[in-house]
Amino acid sequence: MLRFTKRSEYGLIALAYLGGQGDSYCSAREIVDTLGLPRRLCAEILKSLSTAGLVEAIRGPGGGYRLKREPSGLSLSEVITVLEGPLRMANCANGGECEKEAACLIATGVNRVADDIQGVLSSFTLADLIAEAQAKINAPTPAIQV
Amino acid sequence: MLRFTKRSEYGLIALAYLGGQGDSYCSAREIVDTLGLPRRLCAEILKSLSTAGLVEAIRGPGGGYRLKREPSGLSLSEVITVLEGPLRMANCANGGECEKEAACLIATGVNRVADDIQGVLSSFTLADLIAEAQAKINAPTPAIQV
DNA sequence: ACAAAATAGCACCATTTCAGTGCCTTTTCA
DNA sequence: TGAAAAGGCACTGAAATGGTGCTATTTTGT
């Protein structure tokens, strides 16, 4: 339960990778080949991130993606919202087909939980993930390659 | 994303209801009829909660369910774990088919997030939900009945 | 002893979401 | 003008989720 989808997982992985590459552009191909992720799926994810303005995309040879913002300014909350849509803990907590008073029994409390979880996700940034990732990118093997 | 399943939702609702009924036993039927929840599904959920020792079940006429523990001692974390299994944010974070170093790029960080979220869920108790629910059970209509 | 109340157990179906893929188009650099 | 790269579109298979029906077993009350 309460798990990330692959979209979020791959998205965060790709972002962490981009974060470790500085200002240079990385092609989707490089990313998926380096990290061993499914190509098309990641392409879609990167596109979403691009549309949302989290990464910058440049076409053509030499192009690719790069972060549009400092990793420390990119919260997990934002990334996940882009890739999975907004948080909705219980059905009645959001949009609102809450006809049965039942759901509402816990709506208020659940909303409070949701807020706290959202807070956790907001408190973590891409920089936090990258801090961990750095060691793995730059340490054992020069760079994981295909 | 990161949403409760219906199992958790209904489970929490039922527990909140039981919490408002003191020491008396409430039949599954009473619960679902009062709250307008799907019968069979809730019966399964109550059975799970009973197996896990969170509620007490008594068969036969006059029987039913009741909380086996003080609401303030029952964390959401526990309830949700019973009804949905353990938290697992990313695949590589748990059991371990983590062949691709990719997933591990964020594993450590994601695990930290998961811990924090688990912390949030542990910090909320059934009593918190009931506090909200009480008003709705005892206020507008004497008691929602069939 | 019997009937009714209640939980327990089993097997199944429908829908939605998720993960993943293929193919073609457009842009852009060399 | 050719190759590299992002972008767009439509589709498929698998799994999780939500939900239901029927029957068995236990227990109380009459």
Short mmCIF file of C-alpha atoms (C1' of nucleotides) in Angstrom, two decimals:
data_model
loop_
_atom_site.label_atom_id
_atom_site.label_comp_id
_atom_site.label_asym_id
_atom_site.label_seq_id
_atom_site.Cartn_x
_atom_site.Cartn_y
_atom_site.Cartn_z
CA MET A 1 0.00 0.00 0.00
CA LEU A 2 0.94 3.61 -0.29
CA ARG A 3 3.51 2.80 -2.87
CA PHE A 4 5.01 4.80 -5.67
CA THR A 5 4.05 3.82 -9.16
CA LYS A 6 6.75 2.99 -11.66
CA ARG A 7 6.20 6.36 -13.20
CA SER A 8 7.28 8.05 -10.02
CA GLU A 9 10.02 5.59 -9.38
CA TYR A 10 11.56 5.89 -12.82
CA GLY A 11 10.94 9.58 -12.86
CA LEU A 12 12.81 10.09 -9.63
CA ILE A 13 15.62 7.86 -10.81
CA ALA A 14 15.96 9.76 -14.06
CA LEU A 15 15.87 13.09 -12.25
CA ALA A 16 18.48 11.90 -9.81
CA TYR A 17 20.63 10.91 -12.74
CA LEU A 18 20.14 14.26 -14.43
CA GLY A 19 20.98 15.96 -11.20
CA GLY A 20 24.32 14.24 -11.21
CA GLN A 21 25.15 15.41 -14.72
CA GLY A 22 25.28 19.12 -14.12
CA ASP A 23 24.24 21.42 -16.91
CA SER A 24 24.92 19.13 -19.83
CA TYR A 25 22.04 17.63 -21.76
CA CYS A 26 21.45 13.91 -21.50
CA SER A 27 19.45 12.07 -24.10
CA ALA A 28 16.65 9.82 -23.02
CA ARG A 29 18.55 7.03 -24.62
CA GLU A 30 21.62 7.63 -22.53
CA ILE A 31 19.50 7.69 -19.42
CA VAL A 32 17.62 4.49 -20.02
CA ASP A 33 20.65 2.65 -21.35
CA THR A 34 22.76 3.72 -18.44
CA LEU A 35 20.18 2.91 -15.86
CA GLY A 36 18.56 -0.05 -17.51
CA LEU A 37 15.07 1.40 -17.58
CA PRO A 38 12.33 0.74 -20.12
CA ARG A 39 12.76 3.14 -23.02
CA ARG A 40 9.33 4.16 -24.13
CA LEU A 41 7.96 4.41 -20.67
CA CYS A 42 10.78 6.65 -19.56
CA ALA A 43 10.42 8.73 -22.66
CA GLU A 44 6.84 9.40 -21.68
CA ILE A 45 7.84 10.21 -18.16
CA LEU A 46 10.51 12.62 -19.32
CA LYS A 47 8.02 14.22 -21.62
CA SER A 48 5.66 14.73 -18.69
CA LEU A 49 8.44 16.24 -16.64
CA SER A 50 9.29 18.47 -19.54
CA THR A 51 5.72 19.60 -20.03
CA ALA A 52 5.46 20.35 -16.35
CA GLY A 53 8.58 22.45 -16.57
CA LEU A 54 10.71 20.40 -14.25
CA VAL A 55 13.21 19.58 -16.96
CA GLU A 56 14.28 21.32 -20.11
CA ALA A 57 14.17 19.43 -23.40
CA ILE A 58 16.20 20.16 -26.49
CA ARG A 59 15.70 18.32 -29.72
CA GLY A 60 18.15 17.33 -32.30
CA PRO A 61 21.63 15.88 -32.10
CA GLY A 62 23.40 16.86 -28.93
CA GLY A 63 20.08 17.59 -27.33
CA GLY A 64 18.33 15.82 -24.53
CA TYR A 65 17.13 16.72 -21.10
CA ARG A 66 18.50 18.57 -18.15
CA LEU A 67 17.12 19.87 -14.90
CA LYS A 68 15.49 23.23 -15.14
CA ARG A 69 15.83 23.89 -11.46
CA GLU A 70 18.20 23.28 -8.60
CA PRO A 71 17.71 19.80 -7.14
CA SER A 72 17.37 21.37 -3.72
CA GLY A 73 14.39 23.31 -4.98
CA LEU A 74 12.58 20.33 -6.40
CA SER A 75 10.44 18.54 -3.84
CA LEU A 76 9.36 14.95 -4.18
CA SER A 77 5.85 16.15 -3.66
CA GLU A 78 6.03 18.15 -6.85
CA VAL A 79 7.55 15.39 -8.90
CA ILE A 80 5.04 12.84 -7.75
CA THR A 81 2.14 15.16 -8.31
CA VAL A 82 3.28 15.71 -11.87
CA LEU A 83 3.67 12.02 -12.55
CA GLU A 84 0.71 10.60 -10.67
CA GLY A 85 -1.69 13.41 -10.11
CA PRO A 86 -2.73 14.86 -6.79
CA LEU A 87 -2.81 12.94 -3.55
CA ARG A 88 -6.16 11.52 -2.57
CA MET A 89 -6.16 9.33 0.46
CA ALA A 90 -9.80 8.46 0.65
CA ASN A 91 -12.31 8.94 -2.11
CA CYS A 92 -14.56 11.16 -0.13
CA ALA A 93 -11.63 13.30 0.79
CA ASN A 94 -11.39 14.79 -2.63
CA GLY A 95 -13.55 15.50 -5.63
CA GLY A 96 -16.60 14.48 -3.85
CA GLU A 97 -18.97 11.64 -4.65
CA CYS A 98 -19.48 11.31 -0.96
CA GLU A 99 -23.13 10.43 -0.75
CA LYS A 100 -22.79 8.05 2.13
CA GLU A 101 -22.17 9.64 5.47
CA ALA A 102 -19.98 6.63 6.14
CA ALA A 103 -16.92 7.85 4.35
CA CYS A 104 -17.27 11.19 6.02
CA LEU A 105 -16.92 9.48 9.36
CA ILE A 106 -13.21 9.52 8.84
CA ALA A 107 -12.84 12.16 6.18
CA THR A 108 -11.59 14.89 8.43
CA GLY A 109 -9.06 12.71 10.16
CA VAL A 110 -7.86 11.15 6.95
CA ASN A 111 -7.41 14.53 5.42
CA ARG A 112 -5.20 15.45 8.29
CA VAL A 113 -3.11 12.36 7.68
CA ALA A 114 -2.91 13.20 4.02
CA ASP A 115 -1.69 16.67 4.84
CA ASP A 116 1.05 15.27 7.02
CA ILE A 117 2.15 12.83 4.36
CA GLN A 118 2.13 15.59 1.83
CA GLY A 119 4.31 17.48 4.22
CA VAL A 120 6.79 14.67 4.34
CA LEU A 121 6.92 14.51 0.57
CA SER A 122 7.39 18.24 0.42
CA SER A 123 10.21 18.15 2.88
CA PHE A 124 12.29 15.82 0.75
CA THR A 125 13.98 17.24 -2.30
CA LEU A 126 15.71 15.76 -5.26
CA ALA A 127 18.93 16.90 -3.66
CA ASP A 128 18.32 14.49 -0.83
CA LEU A 129 18.00 11.61 -3.24
CA ILE A 130 21.01 12.72 -5.22
CA ALA A 131 23.14 12.90 -2.12
CA GLU A 132 22.63 9.19 -1.77
CA ALA A 133 22.89 8.51 -5.43
CA GLN A 134 26.16 10.35 -5.96
CA ALA A 135 28.17 7.72 -4.20
CA LYS A 136 26.76 5.07 -6.46
CA ILE A 137 27.22 7.01 -9.65
CA ASN A 138 30.76 8.14 -9.06
CA ALA A 139 32.19 5.44 -6.89
CA PRO A 140 32.60 1.73 -7.66
CA THR A 141 32.57 1.67 -11.44
CA PRO A 142 33.61 4.85 -13.30
CA ALA A 143 30.09 5.02 -14.61
CA ILE A 144 27.56 2.35 -15.14
CA GLN A 145 27.50 1.80 -18.82
CA VAL A 146 25.92 -0.45 -21.36
CA MET B 1 -1.25 8.24 -5.82
CA LEU B 2 -0.46 7.11 -2.36
CA ARG B 3 -4.05 6.44 -1.65
CA PHE B 4 -5.74 4.12 0.78
CA THR B 5 -7.47 1.13 -0.68
CA LYS B 6 -11.13 0.58 0.05
CA ARG B 7 -10.09 -2.12 2.47
CA SER B 8 -8.32 0.43 4.61
CA GLU B 9 -10.96 3.03 4.13
CA TYR B 10 -13.85 0.77 5.09
CA GLY B 11 -11.77 -0.80 7.81
CA LEU B 12 -11.03 2.54 9.41
CA ILE B 13 -14.63 3.58 9.10
CA ALA B 14 -15.84 0.40 10.73
CA LEU B 15 -13.28 0.71 13.48
CA ALA B 16 -14.24 4.30 14.06
CA TYR B 17 -17.84 3.21 14.36
CA LEU B 18 -16.96 0.44 16.79
CA GLY B 19 -14.95 2.89 18.79
CA GLY B 20 -18.03 4.98 19.24
CA GLN B 21 -20.08 2.07 20.52
CA GLY B 22 -18.20 1.34 23.70
CA ASP B 23 -18.02 -2.24 24.92
CA SER B 24 -21.15 -3.54 23.30
CA TYR B 25 -20.94 -5.90 20.38
CA CYS B 26 -22.04 -4.69 16.98
CA SER B 27 -22.92 -7.12 14.24
CA ALA B 28 -21.35 -6.71 10.84
CA ARG B 29 -24.82 -6.21 9.53
CA GLU B 30 -25.51 -3.33 11.86
CA ILE B 31 -22.27 -1.73 10.83
CA VAL B 32 -22.73 -1.96 7.09
CA ASP B 33 -26.39 -1.07 7.22
CA THR B 34 -25.74 1.93 9.41
CA LEU B 35 -22.85 3.16 7.39
CA GLY B 36 -24.00 2.08 3.96
CA LEU B 37 -20.94 -0.03 3.20
CA PRO B 38 -20.76 -3.13 0.99
CA ARG B 39 -21.61 -6.14 3.11
CA ARG B 40 -19.43 -8.94 1.95
CA LEU B 41 -16.38 -6.79 1.55
CA CYS B 42 -16.74 -5.38 5.02
CA ALA B 43 -17.33 -8.82 6.43
CA GLU B 44 -13.97 -9.83 5.00
CA ILE B 45 -12.33 -6.77 6.39
CA LEU B 46 -13.77 -7.35 9.84
CA LYS B 47 -12.63 -10.92 9.66
CA SER B 48 -9.10 -9.75 8.88
CA LEU B 49 -9.19 -7.33 11.75
CA SER B 50 -10.46 -10.08 13.98
CA THR B 51 -7.73 -12.49 12.89
CA ALA B 52 -5.15 -9.83 13.51
CA GLY B 53 -6.50 -9.34 16.99
CA LEU B 54 -7.59 -5.76 16.56
CA VAL B 55 -11.21 -6.57 17.18
CA GLU B 56 -12.97 -9.29 19.06
CA ALA B 57 -15.58 -11.43 17.31
CA ILE B 58 -18.39 -13.30 18.95
CA ARG B 59 -20.72 -15.53 17.03
CA GLY B 60 -24.35 -16.25 17.49
CA PRO B 61 -27.28 -14.03 18.33
CA GLY B 62 -26.27 -10.96 20.24
CA GLY B 63 -22.74 -11.36 19.00
CA GLY B 64 -20.72 -9.24 16.66
CA TYR B 65 -17.55 -7.26 16.88
CA ARG B 66 -16.00 -4.86 19.28
CA LEU B 67 -12.64 -3.24 19.70
CA LYS B 68 -10.13 -5.33 21.55
CA ARG B 69 -8.01 -2.36 22.42
CA GLU B 70 -8.29 1.28 23.36
CA PRO B 71 -8.68 3.46 20.26
CA SER B 72 -5.81 5.58 21.50
CA GLY B 73 -3.58 2.55 21.38
CA LEU B 74 -4.45 1.60 17.85
CA SER B 75 -2.34 3.37 15.26
CA LEU B 76 -3.38 3.82 11.67
CA SER B 77 -0.11 2.25 10.70
CA GLU B 78 -1.14 -0.96 12.36
CA VAL B 79 -4.59 -1.03 10.85
CA ILE B 80 -3.33 -0.35 7.39
CA THR B 81 -0.59 -2.90 7.64
CA VAL B 82 -3.14 -5.50 8.61
CA LEU B 83 -5.45 -4.63 5.75
CA GLU B 84 -2.98 -3.92 2.99
CA GLY B 85 0.28 -5.47 3.99
CA PRO B 86 3.52 -3.70 4.69
CA LEU B 87 4.51 -0.40 3.18
CA ARG B 88 6.76 -0.60 0.17
CA MET B 89 7.47 2.62 -1.60
CA ALA B 90 9.75 1.42 -4.33
CA ASN B 91 10.15 -2.15 -5.42
CA CYS B 92 13.84 -2.30 -4.76
CA ALA B 93 13.25 -0.95 -1.31
CA ASN B 94 11.85 -4.19 -0.06
CA GLY B 95 11.94 -7.86 -0.82
CA GLY B 96 14.62 -7.40 -3.33
CA GLU B 97 14.51 -8.17 -7.01
CA CYS B 98 16.79 -5.23 -7.43
CA GLU B 99 19.03 -6.44 -10.22
CA LYS B 100 19.34 -3.11 -11.92
CA GLU B 101 21.50 -0.65 -10.13
CA ALA B 102 19.06 1.94 -11.40
CA ALA B 103 16.48 1.43 -8.73
CA CYS B 104 19.17 1.54 -6.11
CA LEU B 105 20.01 5.06 -7.21
CA ILE B 106 17.15 6.27 -5.11
CA ALA B 107 16.59 3.32 -2.81
CA THR B 108 18.22 4.82 0.24
CA GLY B 109 16.45 8.12 -0.09
CA VAL B 110 13.12 6.53 -0.80
CA ASN B 111 13.45 4.32 2.19
CA ARG B 112 13.95 7.37 4.29
CA VAL B 113 10.77 8.86 2.88
CA ALA B 114 8.95 5.64 3.59
CA ASP B 115 10.12 5.70 7.17
CA ASP B 116 8.83 9.20 7.62
CA ILE B 117 5.48 8.32 6.14
CA GLN B 118 5.29 5.30 8.34
CA GLY B 119 5.99 7.63 11.20
CA VAL B 120 3.06 9.79 10.27
CA LEU B 121 0.78 6.79 10.10
CA SER B 122 2.06 5.60 13.45
CA SER B 123 1.43 8.94 15.04
CA PHE B 124 -2.26 8.90 14.22
CA THR B 125 -4.51 6.66 16.23
CA LEU B 126 -8.04 5.49 15.87
CA ALA B 127 -8.86 7.86 18.69
CA ASP B 128 -7.91 10.75 16.44
CA LEU B 129 -10.33 9.61 13.79
CA ILE B 130 -13.04 8.96 16.33
CA ALA B 131 -12.68 12.40 17.78
CA GLU B 132 -13.76 13.75 14.42
CA ALA B 133 -16.34 11.08 13.89
CA GLN B 134 -18.07 11.54 17.22
CA ALA B 135 -19.58 14.80 16.24
CA LYS B 136 -21.11 13.23 13.19
CA ILE B 137 -22.39 10.17 14.99
CA ASN B 138 -23.94 11.93 17.92
CA ALA B 139 -24.85 15.27 16.57
CA PRO B 140 -27.28 16.07 13.73
CA THR B 141 -29.47 12.98 13.76
CA PRO B 142 -29.73 10.98 17.02
CA ALA B 143 -27.99 8.14 15.27
CA ILE B 144 -27.92 7.18 11.67
CA GLN B 145 -30.15 4.20 11.48
CA VAL B 146 -31.65 1.84 8.95
"C1'" DA C 1 -34.34 -29.86 19.99
"C1'" DC C 2 -35.01 -26.25 16.80
"C1'" DA C 3 -34.92 -21.91 14.64
"C1'" DA C 4 -32.69 -17.75 14.05
"C1'" DA C 5 -28.61 -14.75 14.43
"C1'" DA C 6 -24.08 -14.15 13.38
"C1'" DT C 7 -19.36 -15.04 11.99
"C1'" DA C 8 -16.39 -17.85 8.72
"C1'" DG C 9 -14.85 -19.74 4.38
"C1'" DC C 10 -14.80 -20.48 -0.54
"C1'" DA C 11 -14.80 -19.25 -5.45
"C1'" DC C 12 -15.78 -16.16 -8.70
"C1'" DC C 13 -16.48 -11.80 -11.83
"C1'" DA C 14 -15.95 -6.90 -13.52
"C1'" DT C 15 -13.44 -2.83 -13.70
"C1'" DT C 16 -9.62 -0.07 -13.43
"C1'" DT C 17 -4.91 0.93 -13.19
"C1'" DC C 18 -0.31 0.00 -14.36
"C1'" DA C 19 3.64 -1.31 -17.04
"C1'" DG C 20 5.35 -1.74 -21.28
"C1'" DT C 21 5.92 -1.58 -26.49
"C1'" DG C 22 5.87 -0.18 -31.55
"C1'" DC C 23 5.74 2.98 -35.06
"C1'" DC C 24 5.75 7.24 -37.11
"C1'" DT C 25 6.51 12.54 -37.05
"C1'" DT C 26 9.02 16.69 -36.18
"C1'" DT C 27 12.95 19.32 -35.05
"C1'" DT C 28 17.76 20.41 -35.40
"C1'" DC C 29 22.57 19.99 -35.80
"C1'" DA C 30 26.67 18.84 -38.70
"C1'" DT D 1 20.57 15.84 -46.45
"C1'" DG D 2 21.21 12.41 -43.11
"C1'" DA D 3 21.33 11.15 -38.49
"C1'" DA D 4 20.20 12.19 -33.68
"C1'" DA D 5 16.90 13.29 -30.64
"C1'" DA D 6 12.33 14.63 -28.66
"C1'" DG D 7 7.19 14.23 -29.45
"C1'" DG D 8 2.72 11.97 -30.45
"C1'" DC D 9 -0.51 8.20 -30.97
"C1'" DA D 10 -2.69 3.73 -30.05
"C1'" DC D 11 -2.50 -0.51 -28.29
"C1'" DT D 12 -1.76 -4.85 -25.35
"C1'" DG D 13 -1.14 -7.84 -21.23
"C1'" DA D 14 -1.05 -8.36 -16.42
"C1'" DA D 15 -2.18 -7.29 -11.92
"C1'" DA D 16 -4.71 -5.08 -8.29
"C1'" DT D 17 -9.01 -3.67 -6.68
"C1'" DG D 18 -13.82 -3.68 -5.61
"C1'" DG D 19 -17.59 -6.38 -5.23
"C1'" DT D 20 -20.92 -10.45 -4.83
"C1'" DG D 21 -23.27 -15.14 -3.91
"C1'" DC D 22 -23.63 -19.21 -1.58
"C1'" DT D 23 -22.82 -22.38 1.98
"C1'" DA D 24 -20.99 -23.95 6.51
"C1'" DT D 25 -20.38 -23.44 11.37
"C1'" DT D 26 -21.16 -21.64 15.87
"C1'" DT D 27 -24.16 -20.03 19.44
"C1'" DT D 28 -28.11 -18.18 21.75
"C1'" DG D 29 -32.89 -18.23 23.04
"C1'" DT D 30 -37.25 -20.45 23.23
#
